[in-house]
Amino acid sequence: MSLLTSSRVGPTRALVEASKLLAHPVPVWIQASTLAIYGDAGETRLDEASPLADGPPQMTDVAKDWEAAVEGANTSPVVILRTSVVLEKGTPALERLLLLVRLGLGGRVASGRQWTSWIHIDDWLSIVHWTLEPDSAASGVVIATAPDPVRNSELMAGLRKHLHRPPAPPTPAVMVRFGAFLLRSDAALGLTGRHAVSKVLTDNGFPFTYPRFDSALDDLLGN
């Protein structure tokens, strides 16, 4: 088992075993997960009913093992929160993107057509609170993502706009793969994408504070 997998499965299994010692079931179990479980979904529009697909093992296999680790927990219901890219000030993911833009490397990645599903940290926390409410309809899989997925080219253009940077040259796929090799990472993280919108949240009228990508960047980076 890789470190990426064990760091997620191990703590989850420890919590599952601890739950078995409780006199009463845990009222609601929120199981963390990731949209990476869908692999490279291309142009497929995903929601909670979408089937899983085979994909890069560092993405899909980790997520599948992570979700499966909750089996046997002393709880009902279980909410599996498949989270997209969370936008929050000071986080490594956003700060690395901002650094690239500031260095003049904020162009699209490869074709730039790969989708990025995202969510503002405030809305993610609101989704968690909603799942914990006594009258919540949340159960099973819930996709935690804003209703405005953007393509990679739109993502990078939005960051350049808010940082007042000019257009930048694209990063070829071969350079992404080379960089991933040097960093011992997975090039699929930059070259694949998922267009996901939650049907569960939409059907329940969940009120997003930052439903649009531009409004989220306005809050995080200033207009």
PDB file of C-alpha atoms in Angstrom:
ATOM      1  CA  MET A   1       0.000   0.000   0.000  1.00  0.00           C
ATOM      2  CA  SER A   2       1.409   3.390  -1.005  1.00  0.00           C
ATOM      3  CA  LEU A   3       1.936   6.207   1.484  1.00  0.00           C
ATOM      4  CA  LEU A   4      -0.752   8.179  -0.353  1.00  0.00           C
ATOM      5  CA  THR A   5      -3.248   5.389   0.317  1.00  0.00           C
ATOM      6  CA  SER A   6      -2.147   4.394   3.813  1.00  0.00           C
ATOM      7  CA  SER A   7      -2.263   7.996   5.057  1.00  0.00           C
ATOM      8  CA  ARG A   8      -5.987   8.026   4.273  1.00  0.00           C
ATOM      9  CA  VAL A   9      -7.038   4.441   4.866  1.00  0.00           C
ATOM     10  CA  GLY A  10      -5.143   3.978   8.146  1.00  0.00           C
ATOM     11  CA  PRO A  11      -6.753   6.860  10.080  1.00  0.00           C
ATOM     12  CA  THR A  12     -10.193   5.982   8.692  1.00  0.00           C
ATOM     13  CA  ARG A  13      -9.900   2.370   9.812  1.00  0.00           C
ATOM     14  CA  ALA A  14      -8.737   3.532  13.258  1.00  0.00           C
ATOM     15  CA  LEU A  15     -11.856   5.683  13.586  1.00  0.00           C
ATOM     16  CA  VAL A  16     -14.046   2.804  12.412  1.00  0.00           C
ATOM     17  CA  GLU A  17     -12.605   0.519  15.095  1.00  0.00           C
ATOM     18  CA  ALA A  18     -13.036   3.238  17.723  1.00  0.00           C
ATOM     19  CA  SER A  19     -16.690   3.682  16.723  1.00  0.00           C
ATOM     20  CA  LYS A  20     -17.345   0.027  17.519  1.00  0.00           C
ATOM     21  CA  LEU A  21     -16.525   0.746  21.173  1.00  0.00           C
ATOM     22  CA  LEU A  22     -19.256   3.368  21.487  1.00  0.00           C
ATOM     23  CA  ALA A  23     -22.493   2.582  23.299  1.00  0.00           C
ATOM     24  CA  HIS A  24     -24.504   4.363  20.608  1.00  0.00           C
ATOM     25  CA  PRO A  25     -23.932   4.739  16.852  1.00  0.00           C
ATOM     26  CA  VAL A  26     -22.323   7.894  15.529  1.00  0.00           C
ATOM     27  CA  PRO A  27     -25.306  10.068  14.406  1.00  0.00           C
ATOM     28  CA  VAL A  28     -23.734  11.019  11.072  1.00  0.00           C
ATOM     29  CA  TRP A  29     -20.441   9.831   9.619  1.00  0.00           C
ATOM     30  CA  ILE A  30     -18.913  12.140   7.033  1.00  0.00           C
ATOM     31  CA  GLN A  31     -16.426  10.134   5.006  1.00  0.00           C
ATOM     32  CA  ALA A  32     -13.916  12.272   3.141  1.00  0.00           C
ATOM     33  CA  SER A  33     -13.238  11.431  -0.496  1.00  0.00           C
ATOM     34  CA  THR A  34     -12.315  13.085  -3.759  1.00  0.00           C
ATOM     35  CA  LEU A  35     -13.643  13.618  -7.266  1.00  0.00           C
ATOM     36  CA  ALA A  36     -10.439  11.969  -8.455  1.00  0.00           C
ATOM     37  CA  ILE A  37     -12.340   8.702  -7.992  1.00  0.00           C
ATOM     38  CA  TYR A  38     -13.859   9.361 -11.453  1.00  0.00           C
ATOM     39  CA  GLY A  39     -10.412   9.435 -13.096  1.00  0.00           C
ATOM     40  CA  ASP A  40     -10.264  11.400 -16.339  1.00  0.00           C
ATOM     41  CA  ALA A  41     -13.926  12.001 -17.137  1.00  0.00           C
ATOM     42  CA  GLY A  42     -13.324  14.130 -20.223  1.00  0.00           C
ATOM     43  CA  GLU A  43     -16.550  15.808 -21.356  1.00  0.00           C
ATOM     44  CA  THR A  44     -18.825  13.579 -19.242  1.00  0.00           C
ATOM     45  CA  ARG A  45     -21.103  15.563 -16.932  1.00  0.00           C
ATOM     46  CA  LEU A  46     -20.854  13.916 -13.525  1.00  0.00           C
ATOM     47  CA  ASP A  47     -23.254  13.777 -10.598  1.00  0.00           C
ATOM     48  CA  GLU A  48     -23.806  11.404  -7.684  1.00  0.00           C
ATOM     49  CA  ALA A  49     -25.337   8.734  -9.936  1.00  0.00           C
ATOM     50  CA  SER A  50     -22.420   8.628 -12.386  1.00  0.00           C
ATOM     51  CA  PRO A  51     -20.574   5.297 -12.545  1.00  0.00           C
ATOM     52  CA  LEU A  52     -16.952   5.078 -11.515  1.00  0.00           C
ATOM     53  CA  ALA A  53     -14.377   4.495 -14.209  1.00  0.00           C
ATOM     54  CA  ASP A  54     -10.908   3.054 -14.325  1.00  0.00           C
ATOM     55  CA  GLY A  55      -8.233   5.707 -14.260  1.00  0.00           C
ATOM     56  CA  PRO A  56      -4.735   6.527 -13.045  1.00  0.00           C
ATOM     57  CA  PRO A  57      -4.158   4.381  -9.916  1.00  0.00           C
ATOM     58  CA  GLN A  58      -2.766   7.320  -7.946  1.00  0.00           C
ATOM     59  CA  MET A  59      -6.144   8.955  -8.367  1.00  0.00           C
ATOM     60  CA  THR A  60      -8.905   6.373  -8.585  1.00  0.00           C
ATOM     61  CA  ASP A  61      -7.476   3.501  -6.562  1.00  0.00           C
ATOM     62  CA  VAL A  62      -6.561   5.745  -3.622  1.00  0.00           C
ATOM     63  CA  ALA A  63     -10.068   7.210  -3.593  1.00  0.00           C
ATOM     64  CA  LYS A  64     -11.779   3.809  -3.837  1.00  0.00           C
ATOM     65  CA  ASP A  65      -9.725   2.374  -0.968  1.00  0.00           C
ATOM     66  CA  TRP A  66     -10.388   5.509   1.091  1.00  0.00           C
ATOM     67  CA  GLU A  67     -14.141   5.219   0.675  1.00  0.00           C
ATOM     68  CA  ALA A  68     -14.141   1.473   1.307  1.00  0.00           C
ATOM     69  CA  ALA A  69     -12.297   1.979   4.602  1.00  0.00           C
ATOM     70  CA  VAL A  70     -15.501   3.191   6.285  1.00  0.00           C
ATOM     71  CA  GLU A  71     -17.091  -0.262   5.994  1.00  0.00           C
ATOM     72  CA  GLY A  72     -18.202  -1.618   9.361  1.00  0.00           C
ATOM     73  CA  ALA A  73     -18.397   1.729  11.138  1.00  0.00           C
ATOM     74  CA  ASN A  74     -20.893   1.981  13.990  1.00  0.00           C
ATOM     75  CA  THR A  75     -22.990   4.683  12.354  1.00  0.00           C
ATOM     76  CA  SER A  76     -25.966   5.523  10.220  1.00  0.00           C
ATOM     77  CA  PRO A  77     -26.107   7.314   7.883  1.00  0.00           C
ATOM     78  CA  VAL A  78     -22.756   7.558   6.119  1.00  0.00           C
ATOM     79  CA  VAL A  79     -22.216  10.597   3.885  1.00  0.00           C
ATOM     80  CA  ILE A  80     -19.377  10.190   1.394  1.00  0.00           C
ATOM     81  CA  LEU A  81     -18.233  13.688   0.530  1.00  0.00           C
ATOM     82  CA  ARG A  82     -16.491  13.636  -2.848  1.00  0.00           C
ATOM     83  CA  THR A  83     -14.712  16.951  -2.782  1.00  0.00           C
ATOM     84  CA  SER A  84     -13.410  18.963  -5.709  1.00  0.00           C
ATOM     85  CA  VAL A  85     -10.508  21.436  -5.609  1.00  0.00           C
ATOM     86  CA  VAL A  86     -11.064  23.589  -2.505  1.00  0.00           C
ATOM     87  CA  LEU A  87     -10.168  27.254  -2.977  1.00  0.00           C
ATOM     88  CA  GLU A  88      -8.788  28.733   0.236  1.00  0.00           C
ATOM     89  CA  LYS A  89      -6.174  31.371   0.979  1.00  0.00           C
ATOM     90  CA  GLY A  90      -2.794  30.000   1.998  1.00  0.00           C
ATOM     91  CA  THR A  91      -3.331  26.418   0.835  1.00  0.00           C
ATOM     92  CA  PRO A  92      -0.521  24.772  -1.165  1.00  0.00           C
ATOM     93  CA  ALA A  93      -2.706  24.093  -4.217  1.00  0.00           C
ATOM     94  CA  LEU A  94      -3.815  27.705  -4.659  1.00  0.00           C
ATOM     95  CA  GLU A  95      -0.482  29.228  -3.644  1.00  0.00           C
ATOM     96  CA  ARG A  96       1.420  27.146  -6.206  1.00  0.00           C
ATOM     97  CA  LEU A  97      -0.945  28.254  -8.949  1.00  0.00           C
ATOM     98  CA  LEU A  98      -0.603  31.886  -7.889  1.00  0.00           C
ATOM     99  CA  LEU A  99       3.183  31.579  -7.865  1.00  0.00           C
ATOM    100  CA  LEU A 100       3.180  30.246 -11.428  1.00  0.00           C
ATOM    101  CA  VAL A 101       1.009  33.154 -12.548  1.00  0.00           C
ATOM    102  CA  ARG A 102       3.232  35.697 -10.805  1.00  0.00           C
ATOM    103  CA  LEU A 103       6.280  34.166 -12.510  1.00  0.00           C
ATOM    104  CA  GLY A 104       4.657  34.560 -15.914  1.00  0.00           C
ATOM    105  CA  LEU A 105       3.883  30.825 -16.250  1.00  0.00           C
ATOM    106  CA  GLY A 106       0.141  31.111 -15.874  1.00  0.00           C
ATOM    107  CA  GLY A 107      -0.879  29.926 -19.326  1.00  0.00           C
ATOM    108  CA  ARG A 108      -3.162  27.004 -20.031  1.00  0.00           C
ATOM    109  CA  VAL A 109      -1.907  23.477 -19.419  1.00  0.00           C
ATOM    110  CA  ALA A 110      -1.718  21.358 -22.585  1.00  0.00           C
ATOM    111  CA  SER A 111      -4.966  21.880 -24.538  1.00  0.00           C
ATOM    112  CA  GLY A 112      -6.521  23.810 -21.667  1.00  0.00           C
ATOM    113  CA  ARG A 113      -9.832  22.043 -22.274  1.00  0.00           C
ATOM    114  CA  GLN A 114      -9.671  19.748 -19.250  1.00  0.00           C
ATOM    115  CA  TRP A 115     -12.336  20.572 -16.676  1.00  0.00           C
ATOM    116  CA  THR A 116     -11.706  21.739 -13.117  1.00  0.00           C
ATOM    117  CA  SER A 117     -14.459  21.366 -10.562  1.00  0.00           C
ATOM    118  CA  TRP A 118     -13.852  23.617  -7.561  1.00  0.00           C
ATOM    119  CA  ILE A 119     -15.479  24.984  -4.411  1.00  0.00           C
ATOM    120  CA  HIS A 120     -14.862  27.938  -2.095  1.00  0.00           C
ATOM    121  CA  ILE A 121     -13.856  26.884   1.428  1.00  0.00           C
ATOM    122  CA  ASP A 122     -16.860  28.688   2.954  1.00  0.00           C
ATOM    123  CA  ASP A 123     -19.276  26.707   0.799  1.00  0.00           C
ATOM    124  CA  TRP A 124     -17.484  23.449   1.562  1.00  0.00           C
ATOM    125  CA  LEU A 125     -17.878  24.078   5.286  1.00  0.00           C
ATOM    126  CA  SER A 126     -21.540  24.950   4.735  1.00  0.00           C
ATOM    127  CA  ILE A 127     -22.059  21.608   2.975  1.00  0.00           C
ATOM    128  CA  VAL A 128     -20.527  19.812   5.959  1.00  0.00           C
ATOM    129  CA  HIS A 129     -22.833  21.701   8.335  1.00  0.00           C
ATOM    130  CA  TRP A 130     -25.823  20.853   6.134  1.00  0.00           C
ATOM    131  CA  THR A 131     -25.069  17.130   6.220  1.00  0.00           C
ATOM    132  CA  LEU A 132     -24.995  17.283  10.032  1.00  0.00           C
ATOM    133  CA  GLU A 133     -28.403  18.933  10.406  1.00  0.00           C
ATOM    134  CA  PRO A 134     -31.051  16.621  11.934  1.00  0.00           C
ATOM    135  CA  ASP A 135     -33.474  17.170   9.051  1.00  0.00           C
ATOM    136  CA  SER A 136     -30.843  16.874   6.316  1.00  0.00           C
ATOM    137  CA  ALA A 137     -31.592  14.591   3.389  1.00  0.00           C
ATOM    138  CA  ALA A 138     -27.894  13.817   2.995  1.00  0.00           C
ATOM    139  CA  SER A 139     -27.000  10.149   2.771  1.00  0.00           C
ATOM    140  CA  GLY A 140     -24.588   8.234   0.578  1.00  0.00           C
ATOM    141  CA  VAL A 141     -22.519  10.115  -1.973  1.00  0.00           C
ATOM    142  CA  VAL A 142     -22.606  13.919  -2.045  1.00  0.00           C
ATOM    143  CA  ILE A 143     -20.455  15.786  -4.562  1.00  0.00           C
ATOM    144  CA  ALA A 144     -18.991  18.848  -2.865  1.00  0.00           C
ATOM    145  CA  THR A 145     -18.422  21.220  -5.746  1.00  0.00           C
ATOM    146  CA  ALA A 146     -19.696  24.593  -6.946  1.00  0.00           C
ATOM    147  CA  PRO A 147     -22.185  24.609  -9.846  1.00  0.00           C
ATOM    148  CA  ASP A 148     -19.702  26.363 -12.168  1.00  0.00           C
ATOM    149  CA  PRO A 149     -16.916  24.020 -13.335  1.00  0.00           C
ATOM    150  CA  VAL A 150     -14.334  25.767 -15.526  1.00  0.00           C
ATOM    151  CA  ARG A 151     -11.892  24.568 -18.124  1.00  0.00           C
ATOM    152  CA  ASN A 152      -8.198  24.815 -17.356  1.00  0.00           C
ATOM    153  CA  SER A 153      -7.835  27.735 -19.762  1.00  0.00           C
ATOM    154  CA  GLU A 154     -10.611  29.601 -17.906  1.00  0.00           C
ATOM    155  CA  LEU A 155      -9.037  28.755 -14.561  1.00  0.00           C
ATOM    156  CA  MET A 156      -5.668  30.195 -15.528  1.00  0.00           C
ATOM    157  CA  ALA A 157      -7.212  33.228 -17.253  1.00  0.00           C
ATOM    158  CA  GLY A 158      -9.216  33.984 -14.106  1.00  0.00           C
ATOM    159  CA  LEU A 159      -6.101  33.848 -11.953  1.00  0.00           C
ATOM    160  CA  ARG A 160      -4.204  36.128 -14.363  1.00  0.00           C
ATOM    161  CA  LYS A 161      -7.087  38.585 -14.352  1.00  0.00           C
ATOM    162  CA  HIS A 162      -7.197  38.845 -10.572  1.00  0.00           C
ATOM    163  CA  LEU A 163      -3.421  39.143 -10.288  1.00  0.00           C
ATOM    164  CA  HIS A 164      -3.308  41.678 -13.156  1.00  0.00           C
ATOM    165  CA  ARG A 165      -0.954  39.587 -15.237  1.00  0.00           C
ATOM    166  CA  PRO A 166      -0.769  39.493 -19.045  1.00  0.00           C
ATOM    167  CA  PRO A 167      -1.448  36.385 -21.148  1.00  0.00           C
ATOM    168  CA  ALA A 168       1.174  33.676 -20.760  1.00  0.00           C
ATOM    169  CA  PRO A 169       2.374  30.879 -23.073  1.00  0.00           C
ATOM    170  CA  PRO A 170       0.833  27.426 -22.611  1.00  0.00           C
ATOM    171  CA  THR A 171       2.643  24.605 -20.847  1.00  0.00           C
ATOM    172  CA  PRO A 172       2.968  21.625 -23.240  1.00  0.00           C
ATOM    173  CA  ALA A 173       1.876  18.219 -21.984  1.00  0.00           C
ATOM    174  CA  VAL A 174       5.421  16.882 -22.338  1.00  0.00           C
ATOM    175  CA  MET A 175       6.669  19.534 -19.912  1.00  0.00           C
ATOM    176  CA  VAL A 176       3.938  18.614 -17.435  1.00  0.00           C
ATOM    177  CA  ARG A 177       4.997  14.974 -17.573  1.00  0.00           C
ATOM    178  CA  PHE A 178       8.660  15.910 -17.163  1.00  0.00           C
ATOM    179  CA  GLY A 179       7.912  18.157 -14.212  1.00  0.00           C
ATOM    180  CA  ALA A 180       5.773  15.471 -12.586  1.00  0.00           C
ATOM    181  CA  PHE A 181       8.628  12.982 -12.986  1.00  0.00           C
ATOM    182  CA  LEU A 182      11.069  15.342 -11.275  1.00  0.00           C
ATOM    183  CA  LEU A 183       8.637  16.040  -8.456  1.00  0.00           C
ATOM    184  CA  ARG A 184       7.599  12.373  -8.127  1.00  0.00           C
ATOM    185  CA  SER A 185       4.044  13.401  -8.793  1.00  0.00           C
ATOM    186  CA  ASP A 186       1.372  12.313 -11.259  1.00  0.00           C
ATOM    187  CA  ALA A 187       1.072  14.224 -14.526  1.00  0.00           C
ATOM    188  CA  ALA A 188      -2.578  13.153 -14.659  1.00  0.00           C
ATOM    189  CA  LEU A 189      -3.315  15.710 -11.940  1.00  0.00           C
ATOM    190  CA  GLY A 190      -2.722  18.479 -14.471  1.00  0.00           C
ATOM    191  CA  LEU A 191      -3.704  16.742 -17.692  1.00  0.00           C
ATOM    192  CA  THR A 192      -7.040  15.223 -16.688  1.00  0.00           C
ATOM    193  CA  GLY A 193     -10.265  16.751 -15.465  1.00  0.00           C
ATOM    194  CA  ARG A 194     -13.815  16.285 -14.227  1.00  0.00           C
ATOM    195  CA  HIS A 195     -16.977  18.303 -14.901  1.00  0.00           C
ATOM    196  CA  ALA A 196     -19.054  17.600 -11.792  1.00  0.00           C
ATOM    197  CA  VAL A 197     -22.150  19.268 -10.362  1.00  0.00           C
ATOM    198  CA  SER A 198     -24.063  17.887  -7.381  1.00  0.00           C
ATOM    199  CA  LYS A 199     -27.626  16.804  -8.115  1.00  0.00           C
ATOM    200  CA  VAL A 200     -28.163  16.193  -4.395  1.00  0.00           C
ATOM    201  CA  LEU A 201     -27.326  19.788  -3.487  1.00  0.00           C
ATOM    202  CA  THR A 202     -29.305  21.183  -6.422  1.00  0.00           C
ATOM    203  CA  ASP A 203     -32.400  19.121  -5.619  1.00  0.00           C
ATOM    204  CA  ASN A 204     -32.259  20.275  -1.993  1.00  0.00           C
ATOM    205  CA  GLY A 205     -31.832  23.937  -2.892  1.00  0.00           C
ATOM    206  CA  PHE A 206     -28.444  24.272  -1.234  1.00  0.00           C
ATOM    207  CA  PRO A 207     -27.547  28.010  -1.135  1.00  0.00           C
ATOM    208  CA  PHE A 208     -23.993  28.584  -2.395  1.00  0.00           C
ATOM    209  CA  THR A 209     -22.357  31.806  -1.245  1.00  0.00           C
ATOM    210  CA  TYR A 210     -19.865  31.640  -4.110  1.00  0.00           C
ATOM    211  CA  PRO A 211     -21.565  29.765  -6.959  1.00  0.00           C
ATOM    212  CA  ARG A 212     -19.416  31.329  -9.711  1.00  0.00           C
ATOM    213  CA  PHE A 213     -15.676  31.043 -10.196  1.00  0.00           C
ATOM    214  CA  ASP A 214     -15.177  34.771 -10.643  1.00  0.00           C
ATOM    215  CA  SER A 215     -17.035  35.604  -7.433  1.00  0.00           C
ATOM    216  CA  ALA A 216     -14.911  33.095  -5.501  1.00  0.00           C
ATOM    217  CA  LEU A 217     -11.716  34.699  -6.813  1.00  0.00           C
ATOM    218  CA  ASP A 218     -13.091  38.156  -6.004  1.00  0.00           C
ATOM    219  CA  ASP A 219     -13.383  37.089  -2.368  1.00  0.00           C
ATOM    220  CA  LEU A 220     -10.055  35.274  -2.164  1.00  0.00           C
ATOM    221  CA  LEU A 221      -7.876  37.556  -4.275  1.00  0.00           C
ATOM    222  CA  GLY A 222      -9.734  40.847  -4.507  1.00  0.00           C
ATOM    223  CA  ASN A 223     -11.363  42.356  -7.576  1.00  0.00           C
TER     224      ASN A 223
END
